[in-house]
CSV table of C-alpha atoms in Angstrom, one decimal:
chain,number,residue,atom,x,y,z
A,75,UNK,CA,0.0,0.0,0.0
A,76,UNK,CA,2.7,2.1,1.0
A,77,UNK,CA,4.6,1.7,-2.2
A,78,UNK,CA,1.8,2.2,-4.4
A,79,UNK,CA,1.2,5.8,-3.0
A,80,UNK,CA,5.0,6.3,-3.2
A,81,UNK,CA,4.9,5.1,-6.9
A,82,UNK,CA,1.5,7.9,-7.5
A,83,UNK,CA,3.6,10.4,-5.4
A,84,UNK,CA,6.5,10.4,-7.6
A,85,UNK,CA,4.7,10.1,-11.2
A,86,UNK,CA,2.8,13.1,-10.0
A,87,UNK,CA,5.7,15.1,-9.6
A,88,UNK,CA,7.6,13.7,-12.8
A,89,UNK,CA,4.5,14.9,-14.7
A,90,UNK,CA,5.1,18.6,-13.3
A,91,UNK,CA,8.4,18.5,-14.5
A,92,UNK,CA,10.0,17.8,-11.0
A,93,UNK,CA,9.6,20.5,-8.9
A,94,UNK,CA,12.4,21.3,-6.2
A,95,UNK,CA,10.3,23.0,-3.6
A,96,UNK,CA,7.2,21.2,-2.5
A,97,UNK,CA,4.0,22.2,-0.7
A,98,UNK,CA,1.6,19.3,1.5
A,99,UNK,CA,-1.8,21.0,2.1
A,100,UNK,CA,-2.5,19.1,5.0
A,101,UNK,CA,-6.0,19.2,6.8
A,102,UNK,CA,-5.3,16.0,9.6
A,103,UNK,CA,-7.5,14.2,8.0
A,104,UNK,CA,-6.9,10.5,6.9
A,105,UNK,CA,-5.8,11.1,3.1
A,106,UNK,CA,-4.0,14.5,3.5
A,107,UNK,CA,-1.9,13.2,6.3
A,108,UNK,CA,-1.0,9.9,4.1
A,109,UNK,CA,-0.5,12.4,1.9
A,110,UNK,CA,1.9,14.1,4.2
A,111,UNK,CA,3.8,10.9,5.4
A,112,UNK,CA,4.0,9.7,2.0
A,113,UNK,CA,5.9,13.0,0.8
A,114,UNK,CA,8.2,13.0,3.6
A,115,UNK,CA,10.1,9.8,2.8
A,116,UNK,CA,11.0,11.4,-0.3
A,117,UNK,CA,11.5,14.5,1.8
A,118,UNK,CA,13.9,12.5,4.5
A,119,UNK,CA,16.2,11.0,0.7
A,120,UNK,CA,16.6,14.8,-0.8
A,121,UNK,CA,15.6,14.0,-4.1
A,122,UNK,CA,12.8,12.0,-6.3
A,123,UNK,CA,14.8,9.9,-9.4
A,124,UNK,CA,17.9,11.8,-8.8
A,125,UNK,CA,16.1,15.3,-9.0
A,126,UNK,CA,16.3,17.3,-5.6
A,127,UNK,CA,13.1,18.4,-4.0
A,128,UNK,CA,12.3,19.7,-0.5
A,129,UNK,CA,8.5,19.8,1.4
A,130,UNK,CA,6.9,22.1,3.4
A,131,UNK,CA,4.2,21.8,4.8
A,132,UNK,CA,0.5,23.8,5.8
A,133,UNK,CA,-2.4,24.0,7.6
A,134,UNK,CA,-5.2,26.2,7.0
A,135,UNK,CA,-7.8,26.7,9.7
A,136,UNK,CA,-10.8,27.9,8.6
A,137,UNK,CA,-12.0,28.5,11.8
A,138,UNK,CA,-16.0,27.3,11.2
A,139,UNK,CA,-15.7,25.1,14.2
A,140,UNK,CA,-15.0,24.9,17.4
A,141,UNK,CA,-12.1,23.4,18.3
A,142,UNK,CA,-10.1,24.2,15.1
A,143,UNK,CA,-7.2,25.9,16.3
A,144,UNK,CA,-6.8,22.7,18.1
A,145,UNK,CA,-7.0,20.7,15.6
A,146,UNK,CA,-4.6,22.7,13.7
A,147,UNK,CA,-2.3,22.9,15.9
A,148,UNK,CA,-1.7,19.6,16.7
A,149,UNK,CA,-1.7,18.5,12.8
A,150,UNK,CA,1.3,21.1,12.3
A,151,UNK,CA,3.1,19.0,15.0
A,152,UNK,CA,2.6,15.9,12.8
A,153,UNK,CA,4.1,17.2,10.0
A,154,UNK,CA,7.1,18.5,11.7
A,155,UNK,CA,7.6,15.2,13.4
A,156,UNK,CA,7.3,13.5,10.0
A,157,UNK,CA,10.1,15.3,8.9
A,158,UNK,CA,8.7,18.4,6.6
A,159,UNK,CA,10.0,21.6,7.0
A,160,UNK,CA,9.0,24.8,7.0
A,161,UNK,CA,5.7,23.6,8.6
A,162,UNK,CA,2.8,26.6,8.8
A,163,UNK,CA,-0.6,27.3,10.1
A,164,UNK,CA,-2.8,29.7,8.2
A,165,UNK,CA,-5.5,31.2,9.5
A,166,UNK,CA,-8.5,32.2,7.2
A,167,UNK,CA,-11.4,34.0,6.7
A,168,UNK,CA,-14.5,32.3,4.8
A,169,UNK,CA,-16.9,35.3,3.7
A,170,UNK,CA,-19.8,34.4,1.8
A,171,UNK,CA,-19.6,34.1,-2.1
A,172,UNK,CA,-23.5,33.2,-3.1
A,173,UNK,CA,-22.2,29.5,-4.2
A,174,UNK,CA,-22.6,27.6,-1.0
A,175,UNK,CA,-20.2,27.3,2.4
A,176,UNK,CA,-18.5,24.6,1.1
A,177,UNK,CA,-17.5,26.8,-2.0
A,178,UNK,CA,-16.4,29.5,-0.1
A,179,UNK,CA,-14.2,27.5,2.1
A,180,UNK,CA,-12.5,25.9,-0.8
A,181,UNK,CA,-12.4,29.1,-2.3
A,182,UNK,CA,-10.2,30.5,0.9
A,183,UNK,CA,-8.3,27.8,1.5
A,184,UNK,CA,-7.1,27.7,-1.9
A,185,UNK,CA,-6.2,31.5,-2.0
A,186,UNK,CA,-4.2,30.8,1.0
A,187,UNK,CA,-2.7,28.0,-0.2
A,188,UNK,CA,-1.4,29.6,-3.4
A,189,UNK,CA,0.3,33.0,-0.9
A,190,UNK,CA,1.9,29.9,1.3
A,191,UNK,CA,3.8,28.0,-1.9
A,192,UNK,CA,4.4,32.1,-3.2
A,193,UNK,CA,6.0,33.0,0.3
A,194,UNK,CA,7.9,29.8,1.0
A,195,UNK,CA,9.0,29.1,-2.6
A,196,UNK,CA,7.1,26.2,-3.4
A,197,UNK,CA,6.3,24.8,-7.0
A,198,UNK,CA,4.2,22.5,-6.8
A,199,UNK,CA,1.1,22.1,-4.1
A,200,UNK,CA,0.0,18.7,-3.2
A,201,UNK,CA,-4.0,17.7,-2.0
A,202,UNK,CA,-4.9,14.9,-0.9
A,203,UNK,CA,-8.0,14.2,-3.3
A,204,UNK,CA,-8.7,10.2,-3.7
A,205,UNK,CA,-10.6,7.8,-6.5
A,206,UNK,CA,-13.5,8.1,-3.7
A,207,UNK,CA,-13.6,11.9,-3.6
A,208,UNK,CA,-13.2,11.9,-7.4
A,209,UNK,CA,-16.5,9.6,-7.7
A,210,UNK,CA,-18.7,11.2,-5.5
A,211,UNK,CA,-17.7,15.0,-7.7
A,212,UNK,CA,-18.9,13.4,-10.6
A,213,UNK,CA,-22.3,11.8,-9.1
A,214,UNK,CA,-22.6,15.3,-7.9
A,215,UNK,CA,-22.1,17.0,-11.6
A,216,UNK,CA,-24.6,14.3,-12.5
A,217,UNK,CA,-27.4,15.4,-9.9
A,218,UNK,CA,-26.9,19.1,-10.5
A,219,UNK,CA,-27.2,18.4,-14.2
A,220,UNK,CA,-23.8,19.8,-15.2
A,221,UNK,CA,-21.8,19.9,-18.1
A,222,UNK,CA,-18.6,18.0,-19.7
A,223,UNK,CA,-16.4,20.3,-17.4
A,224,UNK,CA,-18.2,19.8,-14.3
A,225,UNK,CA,-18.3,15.7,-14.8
A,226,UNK,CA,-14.7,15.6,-16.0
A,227,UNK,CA,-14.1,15.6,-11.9
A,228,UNK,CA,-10.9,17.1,-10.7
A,229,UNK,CA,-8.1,17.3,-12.4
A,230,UNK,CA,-4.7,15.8,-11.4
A,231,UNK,CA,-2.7,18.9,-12.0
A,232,UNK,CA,-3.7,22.5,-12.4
A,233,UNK,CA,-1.2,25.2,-12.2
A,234,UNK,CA,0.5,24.4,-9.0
A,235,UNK,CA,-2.1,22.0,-7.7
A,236,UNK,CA,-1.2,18.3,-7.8
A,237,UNK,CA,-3.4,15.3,-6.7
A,238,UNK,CA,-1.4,12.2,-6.8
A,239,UNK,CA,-3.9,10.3,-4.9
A,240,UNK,CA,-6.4,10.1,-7.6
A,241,UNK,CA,-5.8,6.4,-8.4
A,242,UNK,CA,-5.7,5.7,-4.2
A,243,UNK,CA,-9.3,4.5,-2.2
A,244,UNK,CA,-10.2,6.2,0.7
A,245,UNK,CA,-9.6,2.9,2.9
A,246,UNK,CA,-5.8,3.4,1.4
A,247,UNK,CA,-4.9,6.4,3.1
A,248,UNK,CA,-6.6,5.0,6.4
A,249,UNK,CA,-4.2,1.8,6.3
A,250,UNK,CA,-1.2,4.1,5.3
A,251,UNK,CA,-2.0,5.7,8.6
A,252,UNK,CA,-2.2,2.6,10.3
A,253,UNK,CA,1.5,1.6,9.2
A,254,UNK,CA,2.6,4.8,9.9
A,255,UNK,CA,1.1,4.9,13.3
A,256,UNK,CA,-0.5,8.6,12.4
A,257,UNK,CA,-3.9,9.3,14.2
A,258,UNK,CA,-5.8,11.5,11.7
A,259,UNK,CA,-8.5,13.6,12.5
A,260,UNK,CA,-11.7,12.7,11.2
A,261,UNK,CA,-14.0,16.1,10.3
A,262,UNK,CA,-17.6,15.7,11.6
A,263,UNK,CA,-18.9,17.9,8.7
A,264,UNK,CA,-17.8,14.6,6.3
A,265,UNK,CA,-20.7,13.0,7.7
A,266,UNK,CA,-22.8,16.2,8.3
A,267,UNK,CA,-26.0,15.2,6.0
A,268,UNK,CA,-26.5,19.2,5.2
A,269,UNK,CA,-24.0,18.4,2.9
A,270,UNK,CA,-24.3,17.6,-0.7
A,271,UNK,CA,-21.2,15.8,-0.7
A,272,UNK,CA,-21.8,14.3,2.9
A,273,UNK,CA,-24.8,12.8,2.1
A,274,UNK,CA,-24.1,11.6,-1.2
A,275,UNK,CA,-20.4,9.6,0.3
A,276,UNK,CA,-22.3,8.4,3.4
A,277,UNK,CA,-25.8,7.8,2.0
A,278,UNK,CA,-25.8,7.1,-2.1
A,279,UNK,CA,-22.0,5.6,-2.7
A,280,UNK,CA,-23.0,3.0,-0.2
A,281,UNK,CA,-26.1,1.6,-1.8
A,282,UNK,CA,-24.9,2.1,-5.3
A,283,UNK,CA,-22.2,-0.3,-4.3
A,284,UNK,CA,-24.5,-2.6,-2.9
A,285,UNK,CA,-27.3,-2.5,-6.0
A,286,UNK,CA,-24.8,-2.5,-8.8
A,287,UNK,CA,-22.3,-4.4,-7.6
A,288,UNK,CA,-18.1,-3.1,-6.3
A,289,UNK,CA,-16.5,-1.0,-8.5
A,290,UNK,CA,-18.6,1.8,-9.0
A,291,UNK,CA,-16.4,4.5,-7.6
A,292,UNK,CA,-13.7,3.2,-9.8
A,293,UNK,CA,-16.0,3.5,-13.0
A,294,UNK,CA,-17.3,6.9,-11.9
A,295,UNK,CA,-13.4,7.9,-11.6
A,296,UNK,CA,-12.9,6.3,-15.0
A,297,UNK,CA,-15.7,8.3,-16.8
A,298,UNK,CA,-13.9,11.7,-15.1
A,299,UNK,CA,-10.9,11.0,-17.0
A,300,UNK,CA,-12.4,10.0,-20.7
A,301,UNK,CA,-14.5,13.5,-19.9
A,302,UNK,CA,-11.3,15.1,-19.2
A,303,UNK,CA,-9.7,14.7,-22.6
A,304,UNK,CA,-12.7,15.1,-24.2
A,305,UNK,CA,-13.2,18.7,-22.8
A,306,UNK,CA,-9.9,19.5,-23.3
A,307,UNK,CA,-10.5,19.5,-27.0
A,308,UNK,CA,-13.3,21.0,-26.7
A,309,UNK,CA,-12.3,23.7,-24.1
A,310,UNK,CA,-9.0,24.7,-26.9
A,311,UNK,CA,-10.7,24.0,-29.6
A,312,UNK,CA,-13.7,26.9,-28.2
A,313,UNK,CA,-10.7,29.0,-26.8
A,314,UNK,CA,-9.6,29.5,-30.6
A,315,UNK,CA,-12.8,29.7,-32.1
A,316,UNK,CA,-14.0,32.6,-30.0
A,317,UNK,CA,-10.2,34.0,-30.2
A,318,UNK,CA,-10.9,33.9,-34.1
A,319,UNK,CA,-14.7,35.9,-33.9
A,320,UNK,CA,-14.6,38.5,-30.8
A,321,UNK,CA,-14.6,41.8,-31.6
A,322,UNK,CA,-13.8,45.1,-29.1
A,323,UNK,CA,-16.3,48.1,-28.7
A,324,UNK,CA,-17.0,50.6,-26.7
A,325,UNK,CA,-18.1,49.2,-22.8
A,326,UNK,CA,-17.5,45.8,-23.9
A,327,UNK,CA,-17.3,43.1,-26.9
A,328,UNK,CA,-19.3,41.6,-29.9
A,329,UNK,CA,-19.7,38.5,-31.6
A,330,UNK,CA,-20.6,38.0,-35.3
A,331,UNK,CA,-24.2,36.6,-34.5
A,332,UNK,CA,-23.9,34.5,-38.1
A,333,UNK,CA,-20.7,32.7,-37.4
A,334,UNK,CA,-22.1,32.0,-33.9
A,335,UNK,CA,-25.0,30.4,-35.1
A,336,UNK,CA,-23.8,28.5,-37.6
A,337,UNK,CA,-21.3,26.9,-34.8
A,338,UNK,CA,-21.9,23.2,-33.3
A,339,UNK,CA,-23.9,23.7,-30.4
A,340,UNK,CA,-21.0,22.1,-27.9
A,341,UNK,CA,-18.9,25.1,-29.9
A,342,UNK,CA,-21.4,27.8,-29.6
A,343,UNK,CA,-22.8,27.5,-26.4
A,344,UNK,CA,-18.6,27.6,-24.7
A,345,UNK,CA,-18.2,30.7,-27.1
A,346,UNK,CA,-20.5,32.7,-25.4
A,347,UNK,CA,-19.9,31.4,-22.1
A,348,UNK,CA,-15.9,32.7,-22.9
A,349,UNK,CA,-17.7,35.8,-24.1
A,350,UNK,CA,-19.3,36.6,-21.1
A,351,UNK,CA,-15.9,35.5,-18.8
A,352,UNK,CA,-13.7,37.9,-21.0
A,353,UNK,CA,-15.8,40.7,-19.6
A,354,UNK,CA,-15.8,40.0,-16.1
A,355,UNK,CA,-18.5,37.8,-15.7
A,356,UNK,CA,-18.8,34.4,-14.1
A,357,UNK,CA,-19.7,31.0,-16.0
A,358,UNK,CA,-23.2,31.2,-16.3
A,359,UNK,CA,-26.1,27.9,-15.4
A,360,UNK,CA,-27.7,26.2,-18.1
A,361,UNK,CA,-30.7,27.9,-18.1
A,362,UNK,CA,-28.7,31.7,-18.4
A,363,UNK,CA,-26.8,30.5,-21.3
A,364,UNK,CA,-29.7,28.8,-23.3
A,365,UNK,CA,-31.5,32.5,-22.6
A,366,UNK,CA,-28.5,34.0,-24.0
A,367,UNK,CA,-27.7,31.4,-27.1
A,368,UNK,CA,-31.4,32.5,-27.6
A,369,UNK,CA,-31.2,35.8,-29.1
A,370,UNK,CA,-29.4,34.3,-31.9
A,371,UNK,CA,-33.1,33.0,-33.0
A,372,UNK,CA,-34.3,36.9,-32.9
A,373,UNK,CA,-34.9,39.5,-35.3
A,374,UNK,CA,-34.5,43.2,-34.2
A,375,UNK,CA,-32.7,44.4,-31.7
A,376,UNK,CA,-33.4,41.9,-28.5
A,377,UNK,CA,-32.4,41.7,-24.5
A,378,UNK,CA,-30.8,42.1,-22.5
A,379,UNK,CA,-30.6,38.9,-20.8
A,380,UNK,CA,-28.8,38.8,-17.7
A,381,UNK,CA,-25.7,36.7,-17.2
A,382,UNK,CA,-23.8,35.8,-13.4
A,383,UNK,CA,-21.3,38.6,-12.7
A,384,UNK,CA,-23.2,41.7,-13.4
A,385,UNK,CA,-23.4,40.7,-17.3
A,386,UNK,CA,-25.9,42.2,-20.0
A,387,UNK,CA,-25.8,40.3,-23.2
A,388,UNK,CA,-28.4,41.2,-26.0
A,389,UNK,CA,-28.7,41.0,-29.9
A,390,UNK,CA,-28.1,44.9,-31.6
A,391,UNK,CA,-29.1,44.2,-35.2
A,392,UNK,CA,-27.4,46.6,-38.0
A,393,UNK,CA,-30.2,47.2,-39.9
A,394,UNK,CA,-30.9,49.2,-36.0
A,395,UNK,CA,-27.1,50.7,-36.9
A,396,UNK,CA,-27.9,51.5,-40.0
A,397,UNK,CA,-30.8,53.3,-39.7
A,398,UNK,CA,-29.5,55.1,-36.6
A,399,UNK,CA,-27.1,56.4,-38.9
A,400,UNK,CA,-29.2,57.3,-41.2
A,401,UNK,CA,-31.9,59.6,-39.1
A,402,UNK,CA,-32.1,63.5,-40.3
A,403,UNK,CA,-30.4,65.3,-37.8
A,404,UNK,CA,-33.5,66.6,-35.9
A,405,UNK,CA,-35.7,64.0,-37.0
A,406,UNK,CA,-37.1,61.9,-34.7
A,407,UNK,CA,-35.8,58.6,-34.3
A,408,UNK,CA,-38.9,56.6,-34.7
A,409,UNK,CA,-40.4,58.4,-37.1
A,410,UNK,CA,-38.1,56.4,-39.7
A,411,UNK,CA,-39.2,53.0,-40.4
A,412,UNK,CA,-37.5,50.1,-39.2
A,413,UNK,CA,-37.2,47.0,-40.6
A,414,UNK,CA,-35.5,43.5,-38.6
A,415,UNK,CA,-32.5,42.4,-40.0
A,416,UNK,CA,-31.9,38.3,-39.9
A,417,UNK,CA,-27.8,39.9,-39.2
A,418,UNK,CA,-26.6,41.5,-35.8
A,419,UNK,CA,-24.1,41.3,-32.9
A,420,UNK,CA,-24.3,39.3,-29.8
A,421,UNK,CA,-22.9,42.2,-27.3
A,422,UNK,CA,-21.5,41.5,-24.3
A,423,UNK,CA,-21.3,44.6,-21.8
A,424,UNK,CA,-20.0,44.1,-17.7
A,425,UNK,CA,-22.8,46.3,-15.9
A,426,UNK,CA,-21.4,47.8,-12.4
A,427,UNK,CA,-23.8,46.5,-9.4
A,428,UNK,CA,-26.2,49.7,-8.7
A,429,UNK,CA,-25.5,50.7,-4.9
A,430,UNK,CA,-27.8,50.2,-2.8
């Protein structure tokens, strides 16, 4: 057991190139702290297949229960008996973000995470994700009705973040802790069943396993990483697409609304999603971006519709353009006809929040 998370420790860190400066985000619990132990033998030898590399270690306390300081406390103490070095506790704030507690702490811990490796040097950042945490991401994508992204799971490197335990079980890291005579602390908010995630690992993994036979967390894992490649493609081949058709203006950016239509829907519908990111917005639900993808059906000027992030999206025809242009100075606007035009932009424009 050991050396098979030794073995998924150092491909990780072959994949990124390997980095001399390491990172363990370590929360005490079971897989981070195999995590941790696992890191340090290459940690106590001074290099991984002849290539130097040091680890540090942190903690981040989120400080949403009691206790946590504690708990903190007493995890940096295992690292630094384990041999990692420097070993840190950060201390964090989780302030609302509208997407959910669990979000926000993830959201916070992560931030801190990246100004720990920045300050101390580190590369590479190492979580202690596993196959089970992989399956339950994607049941979840599934439940909420999400998209190729969202059921591609977790991936097993982004930027700095590394998660060499995607191929280990949860009840791996727990007998990795046995053999290395570590005593892990086990969350309560794991089992907490106002969780999403809590209920569907203590609740749904169980009895799918029971109904459809072993292996289903390892099938669920498997489907994340065909996903994966597949949106890669897609997410590139988007990227270059919409790279090829935006279009600057004044407050914000356009779209050609015939070479947006005449996309493939998985094409067209990422497009405008990247439309709406490149001006500050945030990537909208299914039902925001089918209202949006929508005006490409109008005639006339049309919208706006509303977008996550304070975006305005709507359809400006040019026949509208043309005609504006084309108004006697002192004449009335509408007292020109006006005819729809099957041609227009899709415009994107970030609206500032009115204050309140």
């Amino acid at each position: 057991m050991v050396g098979k998370a030794r073995k998924q420790l150092q491909n990780a860190l072959a994949s990124a190139g390997y980095p001399s400066h390491v990172l363990v985000a370590c929360s005490g619990g079971p897989d981070s702290l195999a995590l941790a132990a696992i890191a340090s033998y290459f940690a106590r030898r001074g290099h991984v297949d002849g290539h130097p590399v040091s680890v540090a270690g942190v903690v981040v306390d989120h400080q949403l229960q009691e206790g946590s300081a504690e708990v903190a406390s007493r995890t940096a103490a295992m690292l630094r008996e384990l041999g990692l070095s420097p070993v840190e506790v950060r201390t964090v704030e989780v302030a609302a973000t509208g997407f959910g507690p669990e979000a926000a702490a993830r959201d916070a811990r992560h931030a801190a995470l990246e100004t720990a490796a920045d300050q101390l040097g580190c590369d590479a950042i190492l979580l202690g994700h596993t196959l089970d945490d992989q399956a339950e991401q994607v049941l979840l994508g599934l439940a909420r009705g999400s998209g190729t992204r969202s059921l591609a799971g977790m991936r097993p490197v982004r930027g700095r973040l590394l998660r060499p335990f995607l191929g280990l079980r949860r009840q791996e890291t727990l007998e990795i802790c046995r053999v290395e005579e570590l005593s892990p602390w086990h969350d309560p908010s794991n089992s907490d069943p106002a969780f999403a995630r809590s209920r569907t690992r203590v609740e749904v993994m169980p009895v799918l396993e029971e109904k459809l036979g072993p292996g289903v967390a390892e099938s669920l894992a498997r489907t994340a990483a065909i996903l994966q490649q597949d949106a890669d493609f897609l997410e590139e081949l988007a990227s270059e697409t919409y790279l090829s058709l935006v279009q600057p203006m004044e407050g914000g950016i356009w779209l050609p609304e015939d070479a947006v239509r005449e996309l493939p829907a998985a094409l067209r519908f990422r497009v405008i999603a990247k439309a709406a990111a490149d001006v500050g917005g945030q990537q909208p639900g299914y039902g925001r971006l089918h209202a949006a993808e929508a005006l490409l059906r109008r005639q006339g000027s049309a919208g706006p519709v509303e977008l996550p992030g304070h975006v305005s999206v709507f359809r400006l025809s040019l026949s509208d353009l043309e005609q504006e242009r084309a108004v006697p100075a002192g004449a009335a606007a509408d007292s020109v006809p006006r005819q729809a035009s099957p041609c227009g932009k899709l415009v994107f424009r970030h609206q500032k929040p009115s204050q309140q």
